[in-house]
CSV table of C-alpha atoms in Angstrom, one decimal:
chain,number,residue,atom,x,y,z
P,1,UNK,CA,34.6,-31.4,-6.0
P,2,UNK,CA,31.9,-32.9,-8.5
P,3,UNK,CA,33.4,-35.6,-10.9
P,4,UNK,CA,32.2,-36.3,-14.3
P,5,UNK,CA,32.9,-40.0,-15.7
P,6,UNK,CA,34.5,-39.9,-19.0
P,7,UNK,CA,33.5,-42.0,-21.8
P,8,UNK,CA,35.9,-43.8,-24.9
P,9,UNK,CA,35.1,-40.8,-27.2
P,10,UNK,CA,36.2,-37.7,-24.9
P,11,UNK,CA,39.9,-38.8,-25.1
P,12,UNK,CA,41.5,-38.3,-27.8
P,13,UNK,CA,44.6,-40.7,-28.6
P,14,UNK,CA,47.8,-38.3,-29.5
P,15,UNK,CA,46.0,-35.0,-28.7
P,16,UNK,CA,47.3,-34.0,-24.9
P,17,UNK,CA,44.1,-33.8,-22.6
P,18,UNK,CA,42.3,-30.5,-22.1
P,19,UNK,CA,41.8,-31.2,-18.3
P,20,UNK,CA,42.9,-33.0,-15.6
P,21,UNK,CA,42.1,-36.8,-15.0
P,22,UNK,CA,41.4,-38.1,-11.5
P,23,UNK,CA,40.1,-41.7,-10.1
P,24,UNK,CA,37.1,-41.6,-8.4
P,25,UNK,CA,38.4,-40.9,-5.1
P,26,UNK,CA,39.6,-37.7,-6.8
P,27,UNK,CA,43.2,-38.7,-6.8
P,28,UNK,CA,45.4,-36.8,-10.1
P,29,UNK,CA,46.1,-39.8,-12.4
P,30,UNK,CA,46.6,-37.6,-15.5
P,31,UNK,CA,48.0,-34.2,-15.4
P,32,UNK,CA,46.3,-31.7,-18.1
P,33,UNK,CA,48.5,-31.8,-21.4
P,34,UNK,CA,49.5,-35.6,-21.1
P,35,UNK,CA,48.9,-37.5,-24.5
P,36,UNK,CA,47.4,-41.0,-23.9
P,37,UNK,CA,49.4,-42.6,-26.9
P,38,UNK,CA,47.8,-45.2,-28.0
P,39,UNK,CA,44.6,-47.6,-27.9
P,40,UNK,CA,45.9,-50.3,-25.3
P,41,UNK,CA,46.8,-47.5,-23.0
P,42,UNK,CA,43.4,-45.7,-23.2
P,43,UNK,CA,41.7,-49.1,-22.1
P,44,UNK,CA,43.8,-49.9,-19.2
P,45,UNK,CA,42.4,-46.4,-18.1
P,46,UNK,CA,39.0,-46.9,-18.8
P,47,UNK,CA,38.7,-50.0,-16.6
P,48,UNK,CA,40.3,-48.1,-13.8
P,49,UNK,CA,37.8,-45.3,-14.3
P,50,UNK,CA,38.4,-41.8,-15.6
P,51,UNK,CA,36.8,-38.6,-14.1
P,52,UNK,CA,37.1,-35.1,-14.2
P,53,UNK,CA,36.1,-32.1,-12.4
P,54,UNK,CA,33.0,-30.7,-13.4
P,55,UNK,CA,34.2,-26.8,-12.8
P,56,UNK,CA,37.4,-28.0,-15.2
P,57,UNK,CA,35.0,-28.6,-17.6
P,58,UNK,CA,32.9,-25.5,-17.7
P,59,UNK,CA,35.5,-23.3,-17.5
P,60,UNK,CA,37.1,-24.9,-20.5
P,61,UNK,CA,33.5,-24.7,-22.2
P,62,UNK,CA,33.2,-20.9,-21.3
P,63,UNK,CA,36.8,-20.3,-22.8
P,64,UNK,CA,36.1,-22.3,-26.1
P,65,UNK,CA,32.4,-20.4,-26.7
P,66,UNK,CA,32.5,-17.8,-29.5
P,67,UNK,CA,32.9,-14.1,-28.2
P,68,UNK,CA,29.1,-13.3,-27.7
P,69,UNK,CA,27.8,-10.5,-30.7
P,70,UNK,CA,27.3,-7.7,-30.6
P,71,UNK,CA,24.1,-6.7,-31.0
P,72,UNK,CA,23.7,-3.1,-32.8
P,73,UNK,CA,20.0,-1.3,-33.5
P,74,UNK,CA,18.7,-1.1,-36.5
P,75,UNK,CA,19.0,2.9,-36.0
P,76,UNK,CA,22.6,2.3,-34.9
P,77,UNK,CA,23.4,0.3,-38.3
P,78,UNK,CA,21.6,3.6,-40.5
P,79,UNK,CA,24.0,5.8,-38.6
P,80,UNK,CA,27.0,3.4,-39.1
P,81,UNK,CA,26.1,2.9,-43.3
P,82,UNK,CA,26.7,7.0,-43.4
P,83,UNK,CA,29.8,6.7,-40.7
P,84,UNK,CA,31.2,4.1,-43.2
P,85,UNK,CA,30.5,6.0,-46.5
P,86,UNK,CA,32.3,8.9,-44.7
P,87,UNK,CA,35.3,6.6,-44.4
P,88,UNK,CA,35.4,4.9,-48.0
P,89,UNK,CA,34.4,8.6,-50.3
P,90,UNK,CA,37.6,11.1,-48.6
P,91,UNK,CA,39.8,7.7,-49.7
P,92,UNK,CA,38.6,6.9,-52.5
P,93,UNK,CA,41.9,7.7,-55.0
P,94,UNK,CA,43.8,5.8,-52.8
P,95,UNK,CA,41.6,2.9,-52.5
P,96,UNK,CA,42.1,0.8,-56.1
P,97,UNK,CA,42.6,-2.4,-54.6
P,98,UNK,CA,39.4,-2.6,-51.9
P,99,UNK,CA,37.2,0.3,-53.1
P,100,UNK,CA,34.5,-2.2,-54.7
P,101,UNK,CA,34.3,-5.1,-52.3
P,102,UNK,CA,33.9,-2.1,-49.8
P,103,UNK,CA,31.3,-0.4,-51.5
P,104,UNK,CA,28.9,-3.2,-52.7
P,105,UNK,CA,29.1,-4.6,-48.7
P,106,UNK,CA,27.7,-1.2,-48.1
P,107,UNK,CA,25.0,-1.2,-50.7
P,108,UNK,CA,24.1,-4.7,-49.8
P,109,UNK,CA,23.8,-3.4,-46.0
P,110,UNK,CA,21.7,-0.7,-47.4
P,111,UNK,CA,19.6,-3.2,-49.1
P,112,UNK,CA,19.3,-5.6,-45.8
P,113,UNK,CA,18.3,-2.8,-43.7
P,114,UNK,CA,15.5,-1.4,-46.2
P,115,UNK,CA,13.7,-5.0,-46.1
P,116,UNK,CA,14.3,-5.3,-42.5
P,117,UNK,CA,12.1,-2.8,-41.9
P,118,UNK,CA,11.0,0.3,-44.6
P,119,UNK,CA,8.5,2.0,-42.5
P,120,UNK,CA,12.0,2.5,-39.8
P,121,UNK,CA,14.0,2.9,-43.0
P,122,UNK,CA,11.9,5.6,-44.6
P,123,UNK,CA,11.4,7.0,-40.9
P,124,UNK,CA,15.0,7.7,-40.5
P,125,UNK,CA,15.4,9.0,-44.2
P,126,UNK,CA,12.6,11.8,-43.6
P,127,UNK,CA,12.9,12.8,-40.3
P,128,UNK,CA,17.1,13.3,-40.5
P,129,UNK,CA,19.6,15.0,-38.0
P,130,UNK,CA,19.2,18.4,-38.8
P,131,UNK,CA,21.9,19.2,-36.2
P,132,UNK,CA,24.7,17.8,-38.8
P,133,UNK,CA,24.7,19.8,-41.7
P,134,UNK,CA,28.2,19.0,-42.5
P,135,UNK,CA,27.5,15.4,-42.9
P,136,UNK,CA,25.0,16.2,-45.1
P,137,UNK,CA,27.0,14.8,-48.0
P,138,UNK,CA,27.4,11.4,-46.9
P,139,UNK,CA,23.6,11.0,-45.0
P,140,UNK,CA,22.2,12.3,-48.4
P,141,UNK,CA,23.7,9.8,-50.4
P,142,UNK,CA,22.7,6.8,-48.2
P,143,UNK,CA,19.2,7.7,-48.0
P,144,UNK,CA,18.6,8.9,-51.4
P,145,UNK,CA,20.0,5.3,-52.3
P,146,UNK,CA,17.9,3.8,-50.2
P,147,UNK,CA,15.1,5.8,-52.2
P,148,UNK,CA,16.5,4.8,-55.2
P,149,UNK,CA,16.4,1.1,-54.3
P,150,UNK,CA,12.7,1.7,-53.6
P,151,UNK,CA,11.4,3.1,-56.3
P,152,UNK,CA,13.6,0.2,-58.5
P,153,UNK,CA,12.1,-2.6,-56.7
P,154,UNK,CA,8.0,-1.1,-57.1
P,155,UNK,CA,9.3,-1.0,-60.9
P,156,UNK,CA,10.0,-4.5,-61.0
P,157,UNK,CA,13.9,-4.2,-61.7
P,158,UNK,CA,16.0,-7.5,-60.9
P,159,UNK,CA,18.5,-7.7,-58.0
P,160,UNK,CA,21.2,-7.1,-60.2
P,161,UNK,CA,20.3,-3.9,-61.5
P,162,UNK,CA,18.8,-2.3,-58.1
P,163,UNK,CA,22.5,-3.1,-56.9
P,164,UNK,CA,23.7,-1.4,-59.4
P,165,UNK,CA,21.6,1.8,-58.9
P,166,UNK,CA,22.6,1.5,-55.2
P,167,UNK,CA,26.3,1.6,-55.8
P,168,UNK,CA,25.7,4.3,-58.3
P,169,UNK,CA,23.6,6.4,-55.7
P,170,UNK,CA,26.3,5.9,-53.0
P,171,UNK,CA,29.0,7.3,-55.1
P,172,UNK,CA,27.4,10.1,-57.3
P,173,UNK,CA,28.5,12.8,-55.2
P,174,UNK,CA,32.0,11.5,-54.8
P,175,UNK,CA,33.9,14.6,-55.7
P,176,UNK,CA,31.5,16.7,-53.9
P,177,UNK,CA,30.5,15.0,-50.6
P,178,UNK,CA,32.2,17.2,-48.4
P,179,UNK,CA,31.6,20.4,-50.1
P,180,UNK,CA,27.7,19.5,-50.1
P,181,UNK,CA,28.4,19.4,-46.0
P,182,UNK,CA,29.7,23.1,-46.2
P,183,UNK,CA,27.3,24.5,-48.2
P,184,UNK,CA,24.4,22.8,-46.2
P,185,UNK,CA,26.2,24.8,-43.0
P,186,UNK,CA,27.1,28.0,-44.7
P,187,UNK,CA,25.0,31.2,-43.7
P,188,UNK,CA,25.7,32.7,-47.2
P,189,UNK,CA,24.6,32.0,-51.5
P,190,UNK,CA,26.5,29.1,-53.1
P,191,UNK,CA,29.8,30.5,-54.3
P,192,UNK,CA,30.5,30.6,-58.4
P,193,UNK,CA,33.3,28.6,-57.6
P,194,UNK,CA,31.3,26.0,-55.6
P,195,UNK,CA,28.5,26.2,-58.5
P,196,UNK,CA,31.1,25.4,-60.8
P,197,UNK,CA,32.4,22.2,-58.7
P,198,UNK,CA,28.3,21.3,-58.2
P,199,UNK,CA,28.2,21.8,-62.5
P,200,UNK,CA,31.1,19.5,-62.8
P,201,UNK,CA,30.5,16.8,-60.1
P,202,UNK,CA,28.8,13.9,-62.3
P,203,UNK,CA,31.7,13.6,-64.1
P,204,UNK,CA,34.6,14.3,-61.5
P,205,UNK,CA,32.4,11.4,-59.6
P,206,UNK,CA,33.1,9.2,-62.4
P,207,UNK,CA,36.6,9.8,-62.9
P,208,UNK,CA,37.3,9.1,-59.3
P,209,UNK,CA,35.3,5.6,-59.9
P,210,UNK,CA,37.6,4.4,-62.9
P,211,UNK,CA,40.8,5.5,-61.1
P,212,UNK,CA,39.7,3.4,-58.3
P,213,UNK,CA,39.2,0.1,-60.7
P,214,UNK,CA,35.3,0.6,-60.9
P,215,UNK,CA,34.3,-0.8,-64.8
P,216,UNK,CA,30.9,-1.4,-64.4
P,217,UNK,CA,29.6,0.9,-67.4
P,218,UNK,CA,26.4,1.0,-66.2
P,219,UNK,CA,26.6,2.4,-62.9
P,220,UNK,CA,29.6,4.5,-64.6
P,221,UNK,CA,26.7,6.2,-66.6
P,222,UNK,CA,24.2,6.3,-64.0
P,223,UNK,CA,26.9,8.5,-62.0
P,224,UNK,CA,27.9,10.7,-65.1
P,225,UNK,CA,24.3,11.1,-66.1
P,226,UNK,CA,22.6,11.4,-63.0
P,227,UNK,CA,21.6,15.5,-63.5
P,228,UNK,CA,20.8,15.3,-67.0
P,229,UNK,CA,17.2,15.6,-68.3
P,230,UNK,CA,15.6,14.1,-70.7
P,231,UNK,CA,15.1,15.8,-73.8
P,232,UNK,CA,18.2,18.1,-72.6
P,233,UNK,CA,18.9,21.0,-70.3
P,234,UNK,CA,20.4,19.5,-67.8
P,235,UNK,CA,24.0,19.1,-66.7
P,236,UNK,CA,26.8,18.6,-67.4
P,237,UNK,CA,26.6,17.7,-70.8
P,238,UNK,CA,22.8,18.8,-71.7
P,239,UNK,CA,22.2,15.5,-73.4
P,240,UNK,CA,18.8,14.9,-74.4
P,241,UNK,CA,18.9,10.9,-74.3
P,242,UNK,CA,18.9,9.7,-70.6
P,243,UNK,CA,19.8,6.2,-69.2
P,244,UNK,CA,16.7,4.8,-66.8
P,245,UNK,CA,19.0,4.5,-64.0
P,246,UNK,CA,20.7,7.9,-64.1
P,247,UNK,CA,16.6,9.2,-64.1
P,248,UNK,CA,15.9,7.8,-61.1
P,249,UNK,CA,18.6,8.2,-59.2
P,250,UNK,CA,18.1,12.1,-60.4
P,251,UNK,CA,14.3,12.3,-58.8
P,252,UNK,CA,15.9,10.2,-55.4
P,253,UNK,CA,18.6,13.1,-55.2
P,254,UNK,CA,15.9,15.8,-55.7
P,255,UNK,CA,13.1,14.8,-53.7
P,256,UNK,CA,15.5,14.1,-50.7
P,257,UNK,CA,17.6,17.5,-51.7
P,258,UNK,CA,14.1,19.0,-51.6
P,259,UNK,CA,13.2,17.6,-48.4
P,260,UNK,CA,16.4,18.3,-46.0
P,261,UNK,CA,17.3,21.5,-44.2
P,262,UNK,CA,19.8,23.3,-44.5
P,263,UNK,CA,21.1,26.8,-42.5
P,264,UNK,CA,19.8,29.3,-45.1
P,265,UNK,CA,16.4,27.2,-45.4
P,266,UNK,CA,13.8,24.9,-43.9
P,267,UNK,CA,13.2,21.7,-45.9
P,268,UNK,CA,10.2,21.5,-48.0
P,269,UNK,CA,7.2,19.1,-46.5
P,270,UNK,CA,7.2,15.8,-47.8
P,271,UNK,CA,3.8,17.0,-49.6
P,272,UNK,CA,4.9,19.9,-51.8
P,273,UNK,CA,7.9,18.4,-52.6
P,274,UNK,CA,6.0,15.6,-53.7
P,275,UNK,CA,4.0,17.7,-55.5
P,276,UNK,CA,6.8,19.2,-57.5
P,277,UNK,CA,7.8,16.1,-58.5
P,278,UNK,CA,4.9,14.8,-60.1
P,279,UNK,CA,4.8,18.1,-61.7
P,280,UNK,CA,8.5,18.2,-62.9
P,281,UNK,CA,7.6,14.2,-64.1
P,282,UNK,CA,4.2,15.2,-65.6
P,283,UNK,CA,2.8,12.0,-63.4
P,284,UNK,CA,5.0,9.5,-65.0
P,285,UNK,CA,6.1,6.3,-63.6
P,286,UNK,CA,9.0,7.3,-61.7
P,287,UNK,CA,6.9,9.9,-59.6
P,288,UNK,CA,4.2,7.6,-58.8
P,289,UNK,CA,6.9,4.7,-57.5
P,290,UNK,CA,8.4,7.9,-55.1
P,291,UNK,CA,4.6,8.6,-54.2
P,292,UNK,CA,3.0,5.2,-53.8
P,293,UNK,CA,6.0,3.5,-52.0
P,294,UNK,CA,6.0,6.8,-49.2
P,295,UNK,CA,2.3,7.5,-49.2
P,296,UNK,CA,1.0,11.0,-48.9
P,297,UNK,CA,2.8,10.9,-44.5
P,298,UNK,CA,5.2,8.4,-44.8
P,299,UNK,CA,6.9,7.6,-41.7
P,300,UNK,CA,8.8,10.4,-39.8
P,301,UNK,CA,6.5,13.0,-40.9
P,302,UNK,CA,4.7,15.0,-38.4
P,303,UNK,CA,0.7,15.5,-38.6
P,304,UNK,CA,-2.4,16.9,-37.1
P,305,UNK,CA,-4.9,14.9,-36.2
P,306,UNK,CA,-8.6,15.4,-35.8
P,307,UNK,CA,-8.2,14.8,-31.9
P,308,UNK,CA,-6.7,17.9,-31.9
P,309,UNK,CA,-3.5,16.3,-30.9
P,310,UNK,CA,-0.1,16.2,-32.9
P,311,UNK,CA,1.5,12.4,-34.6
P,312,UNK,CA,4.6,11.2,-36.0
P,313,UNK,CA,4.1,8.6,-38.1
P,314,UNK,CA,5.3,5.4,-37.7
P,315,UNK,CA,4.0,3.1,-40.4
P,316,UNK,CA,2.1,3.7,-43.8
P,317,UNK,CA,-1.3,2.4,-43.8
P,318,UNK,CA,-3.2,0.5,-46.2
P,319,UNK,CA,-4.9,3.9,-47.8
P,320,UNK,CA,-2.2,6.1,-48.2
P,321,UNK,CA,-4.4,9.0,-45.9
P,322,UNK,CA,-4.3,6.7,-42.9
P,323,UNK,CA,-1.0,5.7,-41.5
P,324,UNK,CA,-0.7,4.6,-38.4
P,325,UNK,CA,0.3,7.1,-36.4
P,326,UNK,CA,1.8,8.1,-32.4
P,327,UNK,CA,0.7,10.9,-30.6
P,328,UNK,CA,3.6,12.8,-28.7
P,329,UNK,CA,1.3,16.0,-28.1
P,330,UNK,CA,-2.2,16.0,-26.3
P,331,UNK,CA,-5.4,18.4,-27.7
P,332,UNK,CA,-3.7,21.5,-26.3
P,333,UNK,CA,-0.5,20.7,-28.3
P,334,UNK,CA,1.7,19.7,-24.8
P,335,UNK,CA,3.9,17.3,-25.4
P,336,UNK,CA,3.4,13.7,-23.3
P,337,UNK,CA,5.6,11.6,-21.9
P,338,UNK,CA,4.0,8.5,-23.1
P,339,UNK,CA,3.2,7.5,-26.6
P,340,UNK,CA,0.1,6.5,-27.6
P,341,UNK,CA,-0.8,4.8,-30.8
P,342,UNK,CA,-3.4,6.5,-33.4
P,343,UNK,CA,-5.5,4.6,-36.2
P,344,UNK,CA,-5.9,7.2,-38.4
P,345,UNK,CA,-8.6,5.2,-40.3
P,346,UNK,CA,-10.8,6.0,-37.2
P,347,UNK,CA,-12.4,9.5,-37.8
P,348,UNK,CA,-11.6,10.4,-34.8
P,349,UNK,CA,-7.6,10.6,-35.1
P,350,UNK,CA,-8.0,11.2,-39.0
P,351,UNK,CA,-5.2,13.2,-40.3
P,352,UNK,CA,-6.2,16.9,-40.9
P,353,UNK,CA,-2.7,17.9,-42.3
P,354,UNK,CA,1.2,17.8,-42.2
P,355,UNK,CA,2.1,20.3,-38.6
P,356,UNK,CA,4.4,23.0,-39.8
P,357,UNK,CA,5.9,23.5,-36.7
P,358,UNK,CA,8.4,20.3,-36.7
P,359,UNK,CA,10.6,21.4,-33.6
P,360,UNK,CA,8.8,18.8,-31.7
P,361,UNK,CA,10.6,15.7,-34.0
P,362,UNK,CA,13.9,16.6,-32.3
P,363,UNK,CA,12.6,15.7,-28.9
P,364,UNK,CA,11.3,12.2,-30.3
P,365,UNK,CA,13.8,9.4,-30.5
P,366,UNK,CA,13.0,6.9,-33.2
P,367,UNK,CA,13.7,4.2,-30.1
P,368,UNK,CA,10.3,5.9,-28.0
P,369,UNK,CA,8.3,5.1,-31.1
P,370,UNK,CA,9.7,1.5,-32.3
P,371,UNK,CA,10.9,0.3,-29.3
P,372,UNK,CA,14.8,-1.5,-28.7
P,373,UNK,CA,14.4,-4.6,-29.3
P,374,UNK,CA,15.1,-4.4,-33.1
P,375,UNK,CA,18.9,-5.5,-33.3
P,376,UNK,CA,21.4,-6.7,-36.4
């Protein structure tokens, strides 16, 4: 048995003892429990000496230390912001009480996790899990918030507001989050009854906000306005006068609309439907934040290089032609078990294009490409 001597300040006077005391020929003076009750007492038994077993102690140490935390992946928490949303939007009538606390704790994860790391957050955005159509409803409003928040921030929009506008993208499908999931994984044409629930949606969103104590009129109007155009013709009003907000959250929900698959259809490449939108946008400012914060292959996108081999990439470079980019395919197009990293500023792994075949993405885990080690 190894001792430890105690000192004065390790007993406490009226608090029973968390261990065993012994004398130094380990004989049990003190049994665990007993309260040493006052100063003159606690003397007496420091001149006699005071020990303790030194296992006693480190098993009372261990039970005393905080559980250890979890640590989670950075792709983990992505997939756990739409697991949550999946939870909070089905509830949402019956929620008055927690729904907001709830929803800005998502938002604000949403917010941590897109300055964490944006190349991994637009990464998972654009590459998606196209196995999970029926999902699509809740992974389409997380990432097109997380768009959104982007394009706010290279606008130079405070804190407040780009919270706002990610709360608003969160919950702009609200009536409709399940029923985009169905028609993502239907084999047939939208239904006139599911067109006129789609028609409808901005406002049915809304009401379900209010009824769950939600005041703020500004994401209130970003939600009701959010597929209206300005200058009119859109829906479900066709008002011409459109709120900042409720614009950009409109080009987020597009371009990502644009850009994920769905049974009936392939998803657009990132370039033509960035091309659309700076068409649709005539080149305004809300295009160009969409355009400059992705770059022409933001990450998850998969590209040719002049090597011959085939990329995804992992991080936007500082042109926005030359990403930095890993090869999972060699010159003959085989795919490789290790990943090797491409500067694509060099000429010789230059990007010649986006690949068109994209079948190869499926077989790439995001963890291959960034590695593990990124946790909460």
């Amino acid at each position: 048995m190894q001792l430890l001597k105690l000192v004065e300040a390790q007993i406490q006077i009226g608090v029973p003892l968390p261990w065993n005391v012994r004398n130094r020929d380990c004989t049990l003076l003190l049994a665990k429990a007993y309260v040493v009750r006052n100063e003159s007492q606690l003397e007496m038994l420091l001149e006699r000496g005071m020990y303790v077993d030194a296992e006693e102690v480190r098993a009372l140490a261990a039970a005393q230390a905080p559980p250890p935390r979890t640590i989670q992946s950075i792709y983990a928490r992505w997939t756990g912001a739409i697991d949550t949303l999946e939870l909070l939007l089905p509830a949402l009538p019956d929620q008055k009480a927690g729904f907001a606390p709830r929803i800005h704790a998502l938002a604000t994860e949403i917010l941590e996790l897109a300055a964490l790391d944006t190349d991994i957050a637009l990464f998972m955005a654009v590459r998606q899990d196209q196995a999970r159509h029926l999902r699509y409803g809740y992974s389409h409003s997380v990432y097109t918030a997380l768009l959104a928040l982007l394009m706010a921030q290279r606008l130079g929009w405070t804190p407040e507001r780009i919270l706002q506008l990610t709360q608003a993208a969160l919950t702009m499908n609200a009536s409709i989050a399940d029923l985009q999931g169905q028609m993502a994984h239907q084999d047939h044409p939208v239904l006139d009854r599911q067109r006129a629930l789609i028609r409808q949606h901005p406002h049915d969103s809304a009401a379900l906000l209010e009824r769950a104590g939600i005041t703020d009129a500004g994401w209130l109007a970003a939600v009701r306005q959010h597929h209206e155009q300005v200058g009119g013709g859109g829906c479900p009003t066709g008002a011409a006068a459109v709120d900042e907000p409720a614009q950009v959250l409109r080009m987020a929900d597009v371009f990502m609309a644009r850009i994920s698959p769905r049974t009936l259809r392939a998803p657009l490449s990132i370039q033509e439907a960035a091309r659309q939108m700076f068409r649709d946008d005539q080149g305004g400012p809300l295009s160009m934040a969409v355009i400059k914060e992705m770059g022409i292959y933001p990450p998850g996108d998969l590209v040719q290089l002049a090597s011959g081999e085939l990329g995804v990439v992992l991080r936007r470079g500082a042109e926005a032609r030359t990403p930095l980019v890993a090869a999972v395919s060699d010159a003959q197009g085989r795919s490789v078990t290790s990943t090797l990293q491409r500067d694509t500023s060099d000429p010789a792994y230059a990007v010649t294009g986006a690949a068109t075949d994209r079948s190869l993405l499926a077989r790439v885990p995001p963890e291959r490409l960034y590695g593990y080690a990124l946790d909460a």
